[in-house]
Amino acid sequence: MKYEASTPEEYIDKIPEDRREAMRKLRKVILKNLPKGFEEGINYNMIGYFVPHSVYPKGYHCNPKLPLPFLNIASQKNGITLYHMALYARADLRSWFVNTYKKMASHNVDMGKGCIRFKKVEAIPLDLIGELVRKISVEEWVSYYEMSIKK
């Protein structure tokens, strides 16, 4: 699902009513745990968390006009999806997340390469998401990103 919005609040107001409270809670936990230097806004028609040009002037190599993406949340057709660039880029972080999720949930995590899909929005592990968000600083993300694009 694609929602045209210019602010995170506007985005949440446009999604289906039965997902709004879950998105508000998810957004709140992300903002509470987001390391200093990342910013929130709308990018890729989702609520995004990124490294702004004021911190990383080069921007995203695929489109330098865009800030360096880090994390997005979106209301999709079948639920809420969290996109985390470092889950895709770092096998150690992905392994930690999957193993920790297995210990706390009665079902397997529904993941793609860099996304986590939550079909039951009431079952989003907010504490685990908060911990995931805290794991990487802006400096670590920029450093890892630069190493990976130079390969």
Coordinates of N, CA and C in Angstrom, one line a residue:
M1 N 0.8 -1.2 0.0 CA 0.0 0.0 0.0 C 0.9 1.2 0.0
K2 N 0.5 2.2 -0.8 CA 1.3 3.4 -0.9 C 0.5 4.6 -0.4
Y3 N 1.0 5.4 0.6 CA 0.3 6.5 1.2 C 1.1 7.7 0.9
E4 N 0.5 8.7 0.3 CA 1.1 10.0 0.1 C 1.0 10.9 1.3
A5 N 2.1 11.2 2.0 CA 2.1 12.0 3.2 C 3.4 12.8 3.3
S6 N 3.3 13.9 3.9 CA 4.5 14.7 4.1 C 5.1 14.7 5.5
T7 N 4.3 14.1 6.4 CA 4.8 14.0 7.8 C 4.5 12.6 8.3
P8 N 5.2 12.1 9.3 CA 4.8 10.8 9.9 C 3.4 10.8 10.5
E9 N 3.0 11.9 11.1 CA 1.6 12.0 11.7 C 0.6 11.9 10.5
E10 N 0.8 12.5 9.4 CA -0.1 12.5 8.3 C -0.1 11.0 7.7
Y11 N 1.0 10.4 7.7 CA 1.1 9.0 7.2 C 0.2 8.1 8.1
I12 N 0.4 8.2 9.4 CA -0.4 7.4 10.3 C -1.9 7.7 10.2
D13 N -2.3 8.9 10.0 CA -3.7 9.3 9.8 C -4.3 8.7 8.5
K14 N -3.5 8.3 7.6 CA -4.0 7.8 6.3 C -4.1 6.3 6.3
I15 N -3.4 5.6 7.2 CA -3.4 4.1 7.1 C -4.7 3.6 7.7
P16 N -5.0 2.3 7.5 CA -6.3 1.8 8.1 C -6.3 2.0 9.6
E17 N -7.5 2.3 10.1 CA -7.7 2.6 11.5 C -7.3 1.5 12.4
D18 N -7.4 0.3 12.0 CA -7.0 -0.8 12.9 C -5.5 -1.0 13.1
R19 N -4.7 -0.2 12.3 CA -3.3 -0.3 12.5 C -2.7 1.0 13.1
R20 N -3.5 2.0 13.2 CA -2.9 3.3 13.7 C -2.3 3.3 15.1
E21 N -2.9 2.6 16.0 CA -2.4 2.6 17.4 C -1.1 1.8 17.4
A22 N -1.0 0.7 16.6 CA 0.2 -0.1 16.6 C 1.3 0.7 16.0
M23 N 1.0 1.5 14.9 CA 2.1 2.3 14.3 C 2.5 3.4 15.2
R24 N 1.6 4.0 16.0 CA 2.0 5.0 16.9 C 2.9 4.5 18.0
K25 N 2.6 3.3 18.5 CA 3.4 2.6 19.5 C 4.8 2.3 18.9
L26 N 4.8 1.8 17.7 CA 6.1 1.4 17.1 C 6.9 2.7 16.8
R27 N 6.3 3.7 16.3 CA 7.0 5.0 16.1 C 7.6 5.5 17.4
K28 N 6.8 5.5 18.5 CA 7.2 6.0 19.8 C 8.4 5.2 20.3
V29 N 8.4 3.9 20.2 CA 9.6 3.1 20.6 C 10.8 3.3 19.8
I30 N 10.6 3.5 18.5 CA 11.8 3.9 17.6 C 12.3 5.2 18.0
L31 N 11.5 6.2 18.2 CA 12.0 7.6 18.5 C 12.7 7.6 19.9
K32 N 12.1 6.8 20.8 CA 12.7 6.7 22.2 C 14.1 6.1 22.1
N33 N 14.4 5.2 21.2 CA 15.6 4.4 21.2 C 16.6 4.8 20.1
L34 N 16.1 5.7 19.2 CA 16.9 6.1 18.0 C 18.2 6.8 18.5
P35 N 19.4 6.3 18.1 CA 20.6 7.0 18.5 C 20.6 8.4 17.9
K36 N 21.4 9.3 18.6 CA 21.5 10.7 18.2 C 22.1 10.8 16.8
G37 N 21.6 11.7 16.0 CA 22.1 11.9 14.7 C 21.2 11.4 13.6
F38 N 20.4 10.4 13.9 CA 19.4 10.0 12.9 C 18.2 11.0 13.0
E39 N 17.5 11.1 11.9 CA 16.3 12.0 11.8 C 15.2 11.2 11.3
E40 N 14.0 11.6 11.6 CA 12.7 11.0 11.2 C 12.1 11.9 10.1
G41 N 11.4 11.3 9.2 CA 10.7 12.0 8.1 C 10.0 11.0 7.3
I42 N 9.6 11.4 6.1 CA 9.0 10.6 5.1 C 10.0 10.3 4.0
N43 N 10.3 9.1 3.7 CA 11.1 8.8 2.6 C 10.6 7.4 2.0
Y44 N 10.6 7.3 0.7 CA 10.1 6.2 0.0 C 8.6 5.9 0.4
N45 N 7.9 7.0 0.6 CA 6.5 6.9 0.9 C 6.2 6.1 2.2
M46 N 7.1 6.1 3.1 CA 7.0 5.4 4.4 C 7.6 6.4 5.5
I47 N 7.3 6.0 6.7 CA 8.0 6.7 7.8 C 9.4 6.2 7.8
G48 N 10.3 7.2 7.7 CA 11.7 6.8 7.6 C 12.6 7.4 8.7
Y49 N 13.7 6.7 9.0 CA 14.7 7.2 9.9 C 16.0 7.1 9.1
F50 N 16.8 8.2 9.0 CA 17.9 8.2 8.1 C 19.0 9.1 8.7
V51 N 20.1 9.1 8.0 CA 21.2 9.9 8.3 C 21.1 11.2 7.4
P52 N 20.8 12.3 8.0 CA 20.6 13.5 7.2 C 21.8 14.0 6.5
H53 N 21.6 14.8 5.4 CA 22.8 15.3 4.7 C 23.7 16.2 5.5
S54 N 23.1 16.8 6.6 CA 24.0 17.6 7.5 C 25.0 16.8 8.2
V55 N 24.7 15.5 8.4 CA 25.7 14.5 9.0 C 26.5 13.8 7.9
Y56 N 25.8 13.4 6.9 CA 26.5 12.6 5.8 C 26.1 13.3 4.5
P57 N 26.8 14.3 4.0 CA 26.5 15.1 2.9 C 26.4 14.3 1.5
K58 N 27.1 13.2 1.5 CA 27.1 12.4 0.2 C 25.7 11.8 -0.1
G59 N 24.9 11.6 0.9 CA 23.6 11.0 0.7 C 23.7 9.5 0.3
Y60 N 22.6 9.0 -0.2 CA 22.5 7.6 -0.6 C 23.0 7.4 -2.0
H61 N 23.9 6.5 -2.2 CA 24.6 6.4 -3.5 C 23.7 6.1 -4.6
C62 N 22.6 5.5 -4.4 CA 21.6 5.2 -5.5 C 20.9 6.5 -5.9
N63 N 20.8 7.5 -5.0 CA 20.3 8.8 -5.3 C 20.8 9.8 -4.3
P64 N 21.9 10.4 -4.6 CA 22.6 11.3 -3.6 C 21.7 12.5 -3.1
K65 N 20.6 12.8 -3.8 CA 19.7 13.8 -3.3 C 18.9 13.3 -2.0
L66 N 18.9 12.0 -1.8 CA 18.2 11.4 -0.7 C 19.2 11.2 0.5
P67 N 18.7 11.3 1.7 CA 19.6 11.0 2.8 C 19.8 9.5 2.9
L68 N 20.9 9.2 3.6 CA 21.2 7.8 3.8 C 20.2 7.0 4.6
P69 N 19.4 6.1 4.0 CA 18.4 5.4 4.8 C 19.0 4.4 5.8
F70 N 18.2 4.3 6.9 CA 18.6 3.3 8.0 C 17.4 2.4 8.3
L71 N 16.2 3.0 8.5 CA 15.1 2.2 9.0 C 13.8 2.9 8.4
N72 N 12.8 2.0 8.1 CA 11.5 2.5 7.6 C 10.5 1.7 8.3
I73 N 9.3 2.2 8.5 CA 8.1 1.5 8.9 C 7.0 1.8 8.0
A74 N 6.2 0.8 7.7 CA 5.1 1.0 6.7 C 3.9 0.1 7.0
S75 N 2.7 0.6 6.7 CA 1.5 -0.2 6.7 C 1.5 -0.8 5.3
Q76 N 1.5 -2.1 5.2 CA 1.5 -2.8 3.9 C 0.1 -3.6 3.8
K77 N 0.0 -4.3 2.7 CA -1.3 -5.0 2.5 C -1.7 -5.9 3.6
N78 N -0.7 -6.7 4.1 CA -1.0 -7.7 5.1 C -0.6 -7.4 6.5
G79 N -0.2 -6.2 6.8 CA 0.3 -5.9 8.2 C 1.2 -4.7 8.2
I80 N 2.0 -4.7 9.2 CA 3.0 -3.6 9.3 C 4.4 -4.2 9.1
T81 N 5.2 -3.5 8.3 CA 6.5 -3.9 8.0 C 7.6 -3.0 8.5
L82 N 8.7 -3.5 9.0 CA 9.8 -2.7 9.5 C 11.0 -3.1 8.6
Y83 N 11.5 -2.1 7.9 CA 12.7 -2.3 7.0 C 13.9 -1.7 7.8
H84 N 14.9 -2.6 8.0 CA 16.1 -2.2 8.7 C 17.3 -2.5 7.8
M85 N 18.0 -1.5 7.3 CA 19.1 -1.7 6.4 C 20.2 -2.5 7.0
A86 N 20.5 -2.4 8.3 CA 21.6 -3.1 8.9 C 21.2 -4.6 9.0
L87 N 20.0 -5.0 9.1 CA 19.6 -6.4 9.1 C 20.0 -7.0 7.8
Y88 N 19.9 -6.3 6.7 CA 20.3 -6.8 5.4 C 21.8 -6.9 5.3
A89 N 22.4 -5.8 5.8 CA 23.9 -5.7 5.6 C 24.7 -6.4 6.6
R90 N 24.3 -6.7 7.8 CA 25.1 -7.3 8.8 C 24.5 -8.6 9.3
A91 N 25.2 -9.7 8.9 CA 24.7 -11.1 9.3 C 24.7 -11.3 10.8
D92 N 25.6 -10.6 11.5 CA 25.6 -10.8 13.0 C 24.4 -10.2 13.6
L93 N 24.0 -9.0 13.1 CA 22.8 -8.4 13.7 C 21.5 -9.2 13.4
R94 N 21.5 -9.6 12.2 CA 20.3 -10.5 11.7 C 20.2 -11.7 12.6
S95 N 21.4 -12.4 12.8 CA 21.4 -13.6 13.6 C 21.0 -13.3 15.1
W96 N 21.5 -12.2 15.6 CA 21.1 -11.8 17.0 C 19.5 -11.6 17.0
F97 N 19.0 -10.9 16.1 CA 17.6 -10.6 16.1 C 16.7 -11.9 16.0
V98 N 17.1 -12.7 15.0 CA 16.3 -14.0 14.8 C 16.4 -14.8 16.1
N99 N 17.5 -15.0 16.6 CA 17.7 -15.9 17.8 C 16.9 -15.3 19.0
T100 N 17.0 -14.0 19.2 CA 16.3 -13.3 20.3 C 14.8 -13.4 20.1
Y101 N 14.4 -13.2 18.9 CA 12.9 -13.3 18.6 C 12.4 -14.7 18.9
K102 N 13.2 -15.7 18.5 CA 12.7 -17.1 18.8 C 12.5 -17.4 20.3
K103 N 13.4 -16.8 21.1 CA 13.3 -17.0 22.5 C 12.0 -16.4 23.2
M104 N 11.5 -15.4 22.5 CA 10.4 -14.6 23.1 C 9.1 -14.8 22.5
A105 N 9.1 -15.4 21.3 CA 7.8 -15.6 20.6 C 7.4 -17.1 20.4
S106 N 6.2 -17.3 20.2 CA 5.7 -18.7 20.0 C 5.7 -19.1 18.6
H107 N 6.1 -18.2 17.7 CA 6.2 -18.5 16.3 C 7.5 -17.9 15.7
N108 N 7.8 -18.4 14.5 CA 9.0 -17.9 13.8 C 8.8 -16.4 13.3
V109 N 9.9 -15.7 13.2 CA 9.8 -14.4 12.7 C 9.6 -14.4 11.2
D110 N 8.7 -13.5 10.7 CA 8.4 -13.5 9.2 C 9.3 -12.4 8.7
M111 N 10.4 -12.8 8.0 CA 11.4 -11.8 7.5 C 11.8 -12.0 6.1
G112 N 12.1 -10.9 5.5 CA 12.8 -10.9 4.2 C 14.3 -10.6 4.4
K113 N 15.0 -10.2 3.4 CA 16.4 -9.9 3.6 C 16.6 -8.8 4.5
G114 N 15.8 -7.7 4.5 CA 16.0 -6.6 5.3 C 14.7 -6.1 6.0
C115 N 13.7 -6.9 5.9 CA 12.4 -6.5 6.5 C 11.9 -7.5 7.5
I116 N 11.1 -7.0 8.4 CA 10.4 -7.8 9.3 C 8.9 -7.5 9.2
R117 N 8.1 -8.6 8.9 CA 6.7 -8.4 8.6 C 5.9 -8.8 9.9
F118 N 4.9 -8.0 10.3 CA 4.1 -8.3 11.4 C 2.6 -8.3 10.9
K119 N 2.1 -9.5 10.7 CA 0.7 -9.7 10.3 C -0.2 -9.4 11.4
K120 N 0.2 -9.8 12.6 CA -0.6 -9.5 13.8 C 0.0 -8.3 14.5
V121 N -0.6 -7.2 14.3 CA 0.0 -5.9 14.8 C 0.0 -5.9 16.3
E122 N -0.8 -6.6 17.0 CA -0.8 -6.6 18.4 C 0.4 -7.4 19.0
A123 N 1.0 -8.2 18.1 CA 2.1 -9.0 18.6 C 3.5 -8.4 18.2
I124 N 3.6 -7.2 17.9 CA 4.9 -6.5 17.6 C 5.7 -6.5 18.8
P125 N 6.9 -7.1 18.8 CA 7.7 -7.1 20.1 C 8.4 -5.7 20.3
L126 N 7.7 -4.8 20.8 CA 8.2 -3.4 20.9 C 9.5 -3.3 21.7
D127 N 9.7 -4.0 22.8 CA 11.0 -4.0 23.5 C 12.1 -4.5 22.6
L128 N 11.9 -5.5 21.9 CA 13.0 -6.1 21.0 C 13.3 -5.1 19.9
I129 N 12.3 -4.5 19.4 CA 12.5 -3.4 18.3 C 13.3 -2.3 18.9
G130 N 13.0 -1.9 20.1 CA 13.7 -0.8 20.7 C 15.2 -1.2 20.9
E131 N 15.4 -2.4 21.3 CA 16.8 -2.9 21.4 C 17.5 -2.9 20.1
L132 N 16.8 -3.4 19.1 CA 17.4 -3.4 17.7 C 17.8 -2.0 17.2
V133 N 16.9 -1.1 17.5 CA 17.2 0.3 17.0 C 18.4 0.9 17.7
R134 N 18.6 0.6 19.0 CA 19.7 1.1 19.8 C 21.1 0.5 19.4
K135 N 21.1 -0.6 18.7 CA 22.3 -1.4 18.4 C 23.3 -0.7 17.5
I136 N 22.9 0.2 16.7 CA 23.8 0.8 15.7 C 23.8 2.4 15.8
S137 N 24.9 3.0 16.0 CA 25.0 4.4 16.1 C 25.1 5.0 14.6
V138 N 24.9 6.3 14.5 CA 25.0 6.9 13.2 C 26.4 6.7 12.6
E139 N 27.4 6.9 13.5 CA 28.8 6.7 13.1 C 29.1 5.3 12.6
E140 N 28.6 4.3 13.3 CA 28.7 2.9 12.9 C 28.1 2.6 11.6
W141 N 26.8 3.1 11.4 CA 26.1 2.9 10.2 C 26.8 3.5 9.0
V142 N 27.2 4.8 9.1 CA 27.9 5.4 8.0 C 29.2 4.7 7.7
S143 N 30.0 4.3 8.7 CA 31.2 3.5 8.5 C 31.0 2.2 7.7
Y144 N 30.0 1.5 8.2 CA 29.7 0.2 7.6 C 29.2 0.4 6.1
Y145 N 28.3 1.4 5.9 CA 27.8 1.7 4.6 C 29.0 2.1 3.7
E146 N 29.9 2.9 4.1 CA 31.0 3.3 3.2 C 31.9 2.1 2.9
M147 N 32.1 1.2 3.8 CA 32.9 0.0 3.6 C 32.2 -0.9 2.5
S148 N 30.9 -1.0 2.6 CA 30.2 -1.9 1.7 C 30.0 -1.3 0.3
I149 N 29.9 0.0 0.1 CA 29.8 0.5 -1.2 C 31.2 0.6 -1.9
K150 N 32.2 0.5 -1.2 CA 33.6 0.6 -1.8 C 34.0 -0.8 -2.3
K151 N 33.3 -1.9 -2.0 CA 33.7 -3.2 -2.4 C 33.5 -3.4 -3.9

